[in-house]
Amino acid sequence: MTDRRDFLKASLLATSALALPRISRAATTVSGSVPGKVGARVVSTWDFGVPANQAAWAVLGKGGKPLDAVEKGVMVPESDLNNHSVGRAGYPDRDGHVTLDASIMDGDGRCGAVAALEHIGHPINVARKVMENTPHVLLVGDGALEFALQQGFKKEHLLTPESEKAWHEWLKQAKYKPVANSENIDYHRSVQNLGMPGGKNNHDTIGMLAVDADGHLAGACTTSGMAWKLHGRVGDSPIIGAGLYVDNEVGGATSTGVGEEVIRTAGSFLVVELMRHGRSPQEACEEAVRRIVKKRPDAAKELQVGFLALRRDGECGAYAIQKGFTYAVCDMQQQDRLLASPSVYQTTYT
Ligand code: SD4
């Protein structure tokens, strides 16, 4: 499975051709909030957000459109063959199908998404085509694939040998329970219970938000969802208002973690609406997380959900249920910040 730190190092070497500063630090600074008024800015979830941000910045930093920036940015983890939670090397569902979810949204309200899409390594590109070339917002399953092929995408075999091996390992016990991606949970134990190899988390999503110097926003979110999910399961990431929501009047939000919890609370829409009514990005993320915890306090102890928000003035905030959620921030001043989000549970328990 992806070790996000190793991946980060490798990706940074790979992106050095962009002639952007390289990072060497881990997310040791816990900070939910980063002040705004910095001009253009791009933020995204998890450590792999750093190289993704750099690809987005290559567009945004030159005065490009936030929509183009986020699409380019999230394609980085989608292409990464060491990343088993996003894009072409994502782990399959319990029947061995790699099914991908993605959404893209412009701050003017245009949006497109695909869910349970098979055989296409860059679902974000198909989501954008749904937005631009259809009167619809969301295409799913076979219909989404048919549309992609009509649009000129090539059918690919996505189940990599490594993913297939991990799936066969999982099949030995075939137990399924979503495991939170956090430092708090005893992964080794929970992952063994799941029959998963490697002792690592089974899901991560990239959610990215960008704002330009004029306050125009866009966002993108893409994932292979929960490894070993039921065939046909769709998470929050392709659901506009759940995994992603962007409004030029206010700002944007995106989420990661157990998608069912985010869908139940219309999480990203909630964060944006809280900002609309005066909460800071940080306060809005905290309130959205607290609502999830309040509804199911016992379940929440073993769940991870993280929100990331970006206001139109560039201020951003983040909050998660469990410790371990990281997010990357890139702007004119600093193009390589990786921060640790504050969380409800700050201490390690098993
Ligand atoms: C999902 N939210 O499919 C995604 C998975 C994820 O960190 O974000 N993992 O539910």
mmCIF file of C-alpha atoms and ligand atoms in Angstrom:
data_model
loop_
_atom_site.group_PDB
_atom_site.id
_atom_site.type_symbol
_atom_site.label_atom_id
_atom_site.label_comp_id
_atom_site.label_asym_id
_atom_site.label_seq_id
_atom_site.Cartn_x
_atom_site.Cartn_y
_atom_site.Cartn_z
ATOM 1 C CA MET A 1 0.000 0.000 0.000
ATOM 2 C CA THR A 2 1.050 3.560 -0.375
ATOM 3 C CA ASP A 3 3.205 4.820 2.400
ATOM 4 C CA ARG A 4 2.230 8.437 2.074
ATOM 5 C CA ARG A 5 5.625 9.684 3.232
ATOM 6 C CA ASP A 6 7.571 7.560 0.763
ATOM 7 C CA PHE A 7 5.125 8.544 -1.911
ATOM 8 C CA LEU A 8 5.610 12.165 -1.026
ATOM 9 C CA LYS A 9 9.364 11.912 -1.375
ATOM 10 C CA ALA A 10 9.121 10.085 -4.699
ATOM 11 C CA SER A 11 6.540 12.480 -6.043
ATOM 12 C CA LEU A 12 8.558 15.470 -5.074
ATOM 13 C CA LEU A 13 11.532 14.161 -6.981
ATOM 14 C CA ALA A 14 9.270 13.518 -9.929
ATOM 15 C CA THR A 15 7.837 17.016 -9.852
ATOM 16 C CA SER A 16 11.174 18.766 -9.464
ATOM 17 C CA ALA A 17 11.080 19.335 -13.209
ATOM 18 C CA LEU A 18 8.450 21.967 -12.480
ATOM 19 C CA ALA A 19 11.242 23.986 -10.860
ATOM 20 C CA LEU A 20 9.171 24.575 -7.760
ATOM 21 C CA PRO A 21 10.646 24.387 -4.279
ATOM 22 C CA ARG A 22 10.889 20.860 -2.915
ATOM 23 C CA ILE A 23 9.744 19.961 0.526
ATOM 24 C CA SER A 24 11.544 17.915 3.032
ATOM 25 C CA ARG A 25 9.338 18.284 6.046
ATOM 26 C CA ALA A 26 6.570 16.135 7.411
ATOM 27 C CA ALA A 27 3.324 17.565 8.699
ATOM 28 C CA THR A 28 4.469 18.283 12.217
ATOM 29 C CA THR A 29 2.725 21.642 12.515
ATOM 30 C CA VAL A 30 -0.837 21.226 13.715
ATOM 31 C CA SER A 31 -2.835 24.055 12.247
ATOM 32 C CA GLY A 32 -6.464 24.161 11.277
ATOM 33 C CA SER A 33 -6.395 27.637 9.917
ATOM 34 C CA VAL A 34 -4.192 29.511 7.476
ATOM 35 C CA PRO A 35 -4.915 33.243 7.013
ATOM 36 C CA GLY A 36 -6.071 34.474 3.635
ATOM 37 C CA LYS A 37 -5.556 37.588 1.494
ATOM 38 C CA VAL A 38 -2.591 36.006 -0.285
ATOM 39 C CA GLY A 39 -3.906 36.128 -3.833
ATOM 40 C CA ALA A 40 -4.268 32.762 -5.512
ATOM 41 C CA ARG A 41 -4.086 29.634 -3.360
ATOM 42 C CA VAL A 42 -4.608 25.906 -3.743
ATOM 43 C CA VAL A 43 -5.249 23.475 -0.902
ATOM 44 C CA SER A 44 -5.743 19.745 -0.881
ATOM 45 C CA THR A 45 -6.144 16.741 1.351
ATOM 46 C CA TRP A 46 -3.392 14.451 2.634
ATOM 47 C CA ASP A 47 0.338 14.312 1.976
ATOM 48 C CA PHE A 48 -0.173 13.516 -1.678
ATOM 49 C CA GLY A 49 -1.768 16.948 -1.858
ATOM 50 C CA VAL A 50 1.721 18.476 -1.990
ATOM 51 C CA PRO A 51 2.734 17.216 -5.451
ATOM 52 C CA ALA A 52 -0.868 17.577 -6.594
ATOM 53 C CA ASN A 53 -0.866 21.220 -5.479
ATOM 54 C CA GLN A 54 2.347 21.819 -7.363
ATOM 55 C CA ALA A 55 0.774 20.565 -10.591
ATOM 56 C CA ALA A 56 -2.242 22.786 -9.922
ATOM 57 C CA TRP A 57 0.007 25.718 -9.126
ATOM 58 C CA ALA A 58 1.749 25.319 -12.476
ATOM 59 C CA VAL A 59 -1.619 26.421 -13.917
ATOM 60 C CA LEU A 60 -2.945 28.772 -11.233
ATOM 61 C CA GLY A 61 0.370 30.533 -10.542
ATOM 62 C CA LYS A 62 0.516 31.611 -14.192
ATOM 63 C CA GLY A 63 -2.936 33.163 -14.014
ATOM 64 C CA GLY A 64 -4.737 30.027 -15.253
ATOM 65 C CA LYS A 65 -8.286 29.109 -14.326
ATOM 66 C CA PRO A 66 -8.951 27.448 -10.961
ATOM 67 C CA LEU A 67 -11.033 24.814 -12.779
ATOM 68 C CA ASP A 68 -8.095 23.849 -15.012
ATOM 69 C CA ALA A 69 -5.767 23.940 -12.018
ATOM 70 C CA VAL A 70 -7.774 21.528 -9.873
ATOM 71 C CA GLU A 71 -8.328 19.134 -12.756
ATOM 72 C CA LYS A 72 -4.574 19.023 -13.483
ATOM 73 C CA GLY A 73 -3.722 18.815 -9.808
ATOM 74 C CA VAL A 74 -5.786 15.775 -8.889
ATOM 75 C CA MET A 75 -4.576 13.920 -11.966
ATOM 76 C CA VAL A 76 -1.222 13.516 -10.167
ATOM 77 C CA PRO A 77 -2.422 11.022 -7.535
ATOM 78 C CA GLU A 78 -4.831 9.520 -10.101
ATOM 79 C CA SER A 79 -1.801 8.522 -12.223
ATOM 80 C CA ASP A 80 0.385 7.314 -9.400
ATOM 81 C CA LEU A 81 0.780 3.559 -9.520
ATOM 82 C CA ASN A 82 1.828 3.497 -5.873
ATOM 83 C CA ASN A 83 -1.395 5.132 -4.803
ATOM 84 C CA HIS A 84 -4.032 2.526 -4.050
ATOM 85 C CA SER A 85 -6.806 4.848 -2.982
ATOM 86 C CA VAL A 86 -7.129 7.187 -5.973
ATOM 87 C CA GLY A 87 -7.273 6.571 -9.705
ATOM 88 C CA ARG A 88 -5.769 3.890 -11.897
ATOM 89 C CA ALA A 89 -4.027 1.824 -9.205
ATOM 90 C CA GLY A 90 -6.917 2.003 -6.723
ATOM 91 C CA TYR A 91 -7.826 -1.134 -4.801
ATOM 92 C CA PRO A 92 -10.850 -2.966 -6.142
ATOM 93 C CA ASP A 93 -14.199 -3.732 -4.593
ATOM 94 C CA ARG A 94 -14.812 -7.148 -3.049
ATOM 95 C CA ASP A 95 -15.545 -8.640 -6.473
ATOM 96 C CA GLY A 96 -12.276 -7.411 -7.946
ATOM 97 C CA HIS A 97 -13.648 -4.440 -9.900
ATOM 98 C CA VAL A 98 -11.769 -1.139 -9.666
ATOM 99 C CA THR A 99 -14.577 1.421 -9.571
ATOM 100 C CA LEU A 100 -13.717 5.098 -9.363
ATOM 101 C CA ASP A 101 -15.640 8.162 -8.139
ATOM 102 C CA ALA A 102 -14.854 11.794 -9.012
ATOM 103 C CA SER A 103 -16.420 15.232 -9.093
ATOM 104 C CA ILE A 104 -15.456 18.694 -10.267
ATOM 105 C CA MET A 105 -17.161 21.990 -9.557
ATOM 106 C CA ASP A 106 -16.708 25.574 -10.628
ATOM 107 C CA GLY A 107 -17.581 28.386 -8.243
ATOM 108 C CA ASP A 108 -20.220 29.565 -10.711
ATOM 109 C CA GLY A 109 -22.257 26.435 -9.965
ATOM 110 C CA ARG A 110 -21.326 24.286 -12.947
ATOM 111 C CA CYS A 111 -20.417 20.774 -11.924
ATOM 112 C CA GLY A 112 -19.980 17.238 -13.176
ATOM 113 C CA ALA A 113 -19.314 13.861 -11.640
ATOM 114 C CA VAL A 114 -18.914 10.164 -12.300
ATOM 115 C CA ALA A 115 -19.476 7.309 -9.891
ATOM 116 C CA ALA A 116 -18.608 3.608 -9.966
ATOM 117 C CA LEU A 117 -16.747 4.194 -13.217
ATOM 118 C CA GLU A 118 -14.599 1.284 -14.403
ATOM 119 C CA HIS A 119 -11.712 1.109 -16.895
ATOM 120 C CA ILE A 120 -10.818 4.813 -17.013
ATOM 121 C CA GLY A 121 -7.736 5.913 -15.053
ATOM 122 C CA HIS A 122 -8.584 9.618 -14.908
ATOM 123 C CA PRO A 123 -12.206 9.817 -13.776
ATOM 124 C CA ILE A 124 -11.774 13.537 -13.087
ATOM 125 C CA ASN A 125 -11.426 14.168 -16.841
ATOM 126 C CA VAL A 126 -14.672 12.320 -17.467
ATOM 127 C CA ALA A 127 -16.380 14.310 -14.680
ATOM 128 C CA ARG A 128 -15.363 17.491 -16.448
ATOM 129 C CA LYS A 129 -16.771 16.207 -19.738
ATOM 130 C CA VAL A 130 -20.055 15.416 -17.960
ATOM 131 C CA MET A 131 -20.096 19.021 -16.774
ATOM 132 C CA GLU A 132 -19.257 20.531 -20.138
ATOM 133 C CA ASN A 133 -20.800 18.188 -22.671
ATOM 134 C CA THR A 134 -24.025 16.981 -21.090
ATOM 135 C CA PRO A 135 -27.052 18.600 -19.461
ATOM 136 C CA HIS A 136 -26.459 16.297 -16.458
ATOM 137 C CA VAL A 137 -24.386 16.389 -13.291
ATOM 138 C CA LEU A 138 -23.709 12.734 -12.480
ATOM 139 C CA LEU A 139 -23.238 9.638 -14.635
ATOM 140 C CA VAL A 140 -22.714 6.234 -13.048
ATOM 141 C CA GLY A 141 -21.445 2.754 -13.845
ATOM 142 C CA ASP A 142 -21.843 1.414 -17.364
ATOM 143 C CA GLY A 143 -23.497 4.616 -18.555
ATOM 144 C CA ALA A 144 -20.535 6.659 -17.367
ATOM 145 C CA LEU A 145 -18.140 4.295 -19.162
ATOM 146 C CA GLU A 146 -20.195 4.402 -22.362
ATOM 147 C CA PHE A 147 -20.158 8.198 -22.221
ATOM 148 C CA ALA A 148 -16.386 8.253 -21.605
ATOM 149 C CA LEU A 149 -15.733 6.008 -24.603
ATOM 150 C CA GLN A 150 -17.956 8.214 -26.765
ATOM 151 C CA GLN A 151 -15.867 11.169 -25.621
ATOM 152 C CA GLY A 152 -12.706 9.476 -26.836
ATOM 153 C CA PHE A 153 -11.344 7.999 -23.609
ATOM 154 C CA LYS A 154 -9.586 4.659 -23.996
ATOM 155 C CA LYS A 155 -10.694 1.623 -22.036
ATOM 156 C CA GLU A 156 -7.930 0.453 -19.668
ATOM 157 C CA HIS A 157 -7.350 -2.524 -17.437
ATOM 158 C CA LEU A 158 -6.997 -0.896 -14.030
ATOM 159 C CA LEU A 159 -6.418 -3.785 -11.642
ATOM 160 C CA THR A 160 -2.644 -3.690 -11.144
ATOM 161 C CA PRO A 161 -0.777 -6.864 -10.124
ATOM 162 C CA GLU A 162 -0.176 -5.327 -6.696
ATOM 163 C CA SER A 163 -3.848 -4.468 -6.214
ATOM 164 C CA GLU A 164 -4.858 -7.915 -7.374
ATOM 165 C CA LYS A 165 -2.477 -9.504 -4.887
ATOM 166 C CA ALA A 166 -3.866 -7.348 -2.064
ATOM 167 C CA TRP A 167 -7.400 -8.306 -3.076
ATOM 168 C CA HIS A 168 -6.538 -12.028 -3.011
ATOM 169 C CA GLU A 169 -5.045 -11.552 0.454
ATOM 170 C CA TRP A 170 -8.224 -9.843 1.571
ATOM 171 C CA LEU A 171 -10.356 -12.617 0.104
ATOM 172 C CA LYS A 172 -8.739 -15.109 2.496
ATOM 173 C CA GLN A 173 -10.838 -13.614 5.276
ATOM 174 C CA ALA A 174 -13.121 -11.341 3.315
ATOM 175 C CA LYS A 175 -14.080 -9.262 6.336
ATOM 176 C CA TYR A 176 -15.233 -5.799 5.646
ATOM 177 C CA LYS A 177 -15.398 -2.887 7.989
ATOM 178 C CA PRO A 178 -14.394 0.637 7.010
ATOM 179 C CA VAL A 179 -11.219 1.503 8.887
ATOM 180 C CA ALA A 180 -10.559 5.110 9.636
ATOM 181 C CA ASN A 181 -7.362 6.519 8.248
ATOM 182 C CA SER A 182 -5.874 8.084 11.318
ATOM 183 C CA GLU A 183 -2.994 7.860 13.711
ATOM 184 C CA ASN A 184 -5.386 7.053 16.522
ATOM 185 C CA ILE A 185 -6.588 3.697 15.387
ATOM 186 C CA ASP A 186 -4.463 0.635 15.868
ATOM 187 C CA TYR A 187 -4.069 -0.038 12.189
ATOM 188 C CA HIS A 188 -2.032 -3.138 12.557
ATOM 189 C CA ARG A 189 -4.772 -4.809 14.532
ATOM 190 C CA SER A 190 -7.682 -3.514 12.512
ATOM 191 C CA VAL A 191 -6.009 -4.204 9.208
ATOM 192 C CA GLN A 192 -5.171 -7.755 10.231
ATOM 193 C CA ASN A 193 -8.803 -8.208 11.125
ATOM 194 C CA LEU A 194 -9.667 -7.087 7.660
ATOM 195 C CA GLY A 195 -7.187 -9.525 6.184
ATOM 196 C CA MET A 196 -5.410 -6.634 4.527
ATOM 197 C CA PRO A 197 -1.701 -6.812 3.915
ATOM 198 C CA GLY A 198 0.784 -4.220 4.928
ATOM 199 C CA GLY A 199 -0.785 -2.805 8.060
ATOM 200 C CA LYS A 200 -1.938 0.393 6.437
ATOM 201 C CA ASN A 201 -5.109 2.334 5.906
ATOM 202 C CA ASN A 202 -7.543 1.304 3.185
ATOM 203 C CA HIS A 203 -8.731 4.657 1.925
ATOM 204 C CA ASP A 204 -7.675 8.199 1.153
ATOM 205 C CA THR A 205 -9.230 10.676 -1.216
ATOM 206 C CA ILE A 206 -7.791 13.745 -2.829
ATOM 207 C CA GLY A 207 -10.043 16.763 -2.482
ATOM 208 C CA MET A 208 -8.600 19.969 -3.901
ATOM 209 C CA LEU A 209 -9.838 23.566 -3.775
ATOM 210 C CA ALA A 210 -8.355 26.537 -5.613
ATOM 211 C CA VAL A 211 -9.017 30.260 -5.647
ATOM 212 C CA ASP A 212 -7.539 32.826 -7.998
ATOM 213 C CA ALA A 213 -6.583 36.391 -7.186
ATOM 214 C CA ASP A 214 -10.110 37.571 -8.104
ATOM 215 C CA GLY A 215 -11.837 35.191 -5.706
ATOM 216 C CA HIS A 216 -13.007 32.715 -8.357
ATOM 217 C CA LEU A 217 -13.002 29.202 -7.048
ATOM 218 C CA ALA A 218 -13.086 25.605 -8.215
ATOM 219 C CA GLY A 219 -12.752 22.202 -6.616
ATOM 220 C CA ALA A 220 -12.154 18.576 -7.537
ATOM 221 C CA CYS A 221 -12.414 15.342 -5.624
ATOM 222 C CA THR A 222 -11.384 11.855 -6.779
ATOM 223 C CA THR A 223 -11.036 8.439 -5.173
ATOM 224 C CA SER A 224 -11.283 4.705 -5.600
ATOM 225 C CA GLY A 225 -13.377 4.800 -2.436
ATOM 226 C CA MET A 226 -13.242 2.170 0.243
ATOM 227 C CA ALA A 227 -11.161 -0.839 -0.674
ATOM 228 C CA TRP A 228 -13.230 -4.036 -0.740
ATOM 229 C CA LYS A 229 -16.503 -2.121 -0.818
ATOM 230 C CA LEU A 230 -19.695 -3.751 -2.066
ATOM 231 C CA HIS A 231 -19.877 -3.673 -5.843
ATOM 232 C CA GLY A 232 -21.874 -0.571 -6.755
ATOM 233 C CA ARG A 233 -21.096 1.303 -3.537
ATOM 234 C CA VAL A 234 -20.677 5.035 -4.090
ATOM 235 C CA GLY A 235 -19.059 7.294 -1.520
ATOM 236 C CA ASP A 236 -19.285 11.008 -0.872
ATOM 237 C CA SER A 237 -16.607 12.103 -3.358
ATOM 238 C CA PRO A 238 -18.779 12.249 -6.516
ATOM 239 C CA ILE A 239 -21.814 13.624 -4.680
ATOM 240 C CA ILE A 240 -21.996 17.386 -5.083
ATOM 241 C CA GLY A 241 -22.673 18.836 -1.640
ATOM 242 C CA ALA A 242 -21.219 15.805 0.147
ATOM 243 C CA GLY A 243 -17.601 15.323 -0.958
ATOM 244 C CA LEU A 244 -17.317 18.667 -2.718
ATOM 245 C CA TYR A 245 -19.078 21.992 -2.872
ATOM 246 C CA VAL A 246 -17.897 25.351 -4.222
ATOM 247 C CA ASP A 247 -19.630 28.717 -4.427
ATOM 248 C CA ASN A 248 -17.874 31.860 -5.657
ATOM 249 C CA GLU A 249 -19.913 33.974 -3.226
ATOM 250 C CA VAL A 250 -18.483 32.152 -0.228
ATOM 251 C CA GLY A 251 -15.792 29.521 -0.735
ATOM 252 C CA GLY A 252 -15.446 25.780 -1.118
ATOM 253 C CA ALA A 253 -15.190 22.626 0.935
ATOM 254 C CA THR A 254 -14.174 19.030 0.384
ATOM 255 C CA SER A 255 -14.026 15.920 2.506
ATOM 256 C CA THR A 256 -12.181 12.692 3.081
ATOM 257 C CA GLY A 257 -12.882 9.681 5.224
ATOM 258 C CA VAL A 258 -15.898 7.445 5.571
ATOM 259 C CA GLY A 259 -18.143 8.759 2.834
ATOM 260 C CA GLU A 260 -21.385 7.429 4.281
ATOM 261 C CA GLU A 261 -21.020 9.793 7.250
ATOM 262 C CA VAL A 262 -20.327 12.735 4.961
ATOM 263 C CA ILE A 263 -23.319 11.983 2.727
ATOM 264 C CA ARG A 264 -25.606 11.755 5.776
ATOM 265 C CA THR A 265 -24.716 15.305 6.740
ATOM 266 C CA ALA A 266 -24.370 16.824 3.236
ATOM 267 C CA GLY A 267 -20.978 17.691 4.674
ATOM 268 C CA SER A 268 -19.278 19.975 2.151
ATOM 269 C CA PHE A 269 -22.456 21.921 1.486
ATOM 270 C CA LEU A 270 -22.874 22.312 5.234
ATOM 271 C CA VAL A 271 -19.354 23.701 5.608
ATOM 272 C CA VAL A 272 -19.927 26.246 2.820
ATOM 273 C CA GLU A 273 -23.291 27.280 4.264
ATOM 274 C CA LEU A 274 -21.754 27.734 7.708
ATOM 275 C CA MET A 275 -19.123 29.993 6.132
ATOM 276 C CA ARG A 276 -21.883 31.880 4.315
ATOM 277 C CA HIS A 277 -23.422 32.609 7.688
ATOM 278 C CA GLY A 278 -20.225 33.978 9.120
ATOM 279 C CA ARG A 279 -18.215 31.046 10.465
ATOM 280 C CA SER A 280 -14.547 31.019 9.558
ATOM 281 C CA PRO A 281 -13.352 28.077 7.414
ATOM 282 C CA GLN A 282 -11.916 26.518 10.556
ATOM 283 C CA GLU A 283 -15.089 26.969 12.622
ATOM 284 C CA ALA A 284 -17.214 25.640 9.778
ATOM 285 C CA CYS A 285 -15.122 22.450 9.463
ATOM 286 C CA GLU A 286 -15.254 21.963 13.236
ATOM 287 C CA GLU A 287 -19.032 22.300 13.335
ATOM 288 C CA ALA A 288 -19.510 19.840 10.457
ATOM 289 C CA VAL A 289 -17.281 17.263 12.157
ATOM 290 C CA ARG A 290 -19.054 17.772 15.501
ATOM 291 C CA ARG A 291 -22.435 17.094 13.911
ATOM 292 C CA ILE A 292 -21.185 13.724 12.687
ATOM 293 C CA VAL A 293 -19.744 12.868 16.089
ATOM 294 C CA LYS A 294 -22.874 14.036 17.904
ATOM 295 C CA LYS A 295 -25.172 11.844 15.831
ATOM 296 C CA ARG A 296 -23.158 8.666 16.378
ATOM 297 C CA PRO A 297 -20.730 9.265 19.239
ATOM 298 C CA ASP A 298 -19.726 5.641 19.704
ATOM 299 C CA ALA A 299 -19.275 4.871 16.027
ATOM 300 C CA ALA A 300 -17.332 8.108 15.577
ATOM 301 C CA LYS A 301 -14.564 6.832 17.851
ATOM 302 C CA GLU A 302 -13.569 4.438 15.100
ATOM 303 C CA LEU A 303 -14.340 6.587 12.098
ATOM 304 C CA GLN A 304 -12.310 9.127 10.263
ATOM 305 C CA VAL A 305 -13.865 12.099 8.506
ATOM 306 C CA GLY A 306 -11.918 15.228 7.637
ATOM 307 C CA PHE A 307 -13.091 18.471 6.080
ATOM 308 C CA LEU A 308 -10.988 21.064 4.314
ATOM 309 C CA ALA A 309 -12.415 24.508 3.506
ATOM 310 C CA LEU A 310 -11.167 27.479 1.504
ATOM 311 C CA ARG A 311 -12.879 30.858 1.706
ATOM 312 C CA ARG A 312 -12.932 33.168 -1.289
ATOM 313 C CA ASP A 313 -10.370 35.462 0.379
ATOM 314 C CA GLY A 314 -7.955 32.514 0.564
ATOM 315 C CA GLU A 315 -8.298 31.698 4.259
ATOM 316 C CA CYS A 316 -8.476 27.966 4.802
ATOM 317 C CA GLY A 317 -9.344 25.636 7.634
ATOM 318 C CA ALA A 318 -9.391 21.926 8.373
ATOM 319 C CA TYR A 319 -10.727 19.596 11.024
ATOM 320 C CA ALA A 320 -11.082 15.850 11.439
ATOM 321 C CA ILE A 321 -12.510 13.317 13.844
ATOM 322 C CA GLN A 322 -9.224 11.483 14.281
ATOM 323 C CA LYS A 323 -5.666 12.641 14.527
ATOM 324 C CA GLY A 324 -3.616 12.038 11.376
ATOM 325 C CA PHE A 325 -5.457 14.034 8.724
ATOM 326 C CA THR A 326 -3.012 16.236 6.819
ATOM 327 C CA TYR A 327 -3.556 18.906 4.208
ATOM 328 C CA ALA A 328 -1.312 20.765 1.797
ATOM 329 C CA VAL A 329 -1.367 24.501 1.101
ATOM 330 C CA CYS A 330 0.277 26.203 -1.850
ATOM 331 C CA ASP A 331 0.354 29.911 -2.695
ATOM 332 C CA MET A 332 2.690 32.611 -3.922
ATOM 333 C CA GLN A 333 4.475 32.870 -0.578
ATOM 334 C CA GLN A 334 5.006 29.179 0.054
ATOM 335 C CA GLN A 335 4.378 26.434 -2.399
ATOM 336 C CA ASP A 336 4.978 23.417 -0.250
ATOM 337 C CA ARG A 337 3.259 23.555 3.127
ATOM 338 C CA LEU A 338 1.977 20.337 4.633
ATOM 339 C CA LEU A 339 -0.023 20.796 7.820
ATOM 340 C CA ALA A 340 -1.561 18.444 10.343
ATOM 341 C CA SER A 341 -5.230 19.106 10.933
ATOM 342 C CA PRO A 342 -6.513 19.432 14.475
ATOM 343 C CA SER A 343 -9.064 16.791 15.421
ATOM 344 C CA VAL A 344 -11.686 15.801 17.971
ATOM 345 C CA TYR A 345 -9.521 12.980 19.272
ATOM 346 C CA GLN A 346 -6.004 14.268 19.766
ATOM 347 C CA THR A 347 -4.505 11.399 21.613
ATOM 348 C CA THR A 348 -3.723 7.880 20.540
ATOM 349 C CA TYR A 349 -6.002 5.104 21.687
ATOM 350 C CA THR A 350 -6.366 1.547 20.575
HETATM 351 C C1 SD4 B 1 -15.266 7.388 0.197
HETATM 352 N N1 SD4 B 1 -14.539 9.471 1.116
HETATM 353 O O1 SD4 B 1 -15.375 6.760 -0.843
HETATM 354 C C2 SD4 B 1 -14.128 8.358 0.313
HETATM 355 C C3 SD4 B 1 -12.931 7.651 0.844
HETATM 356 C C4 SD4 B 1 -11.940 8.522 1.490
HETATM 357 O O2 SD4 B 1 -10.124 8.903 2.798
HETATM 358 O O3 SD4 B 1 -12.003 9.670 1.503
HETATM 359 N N2 SD4 B 1 -10.975 8.080 2.137
HETATM 360 O O4 SD4 B 1 -15.999 7.224 1.162
#
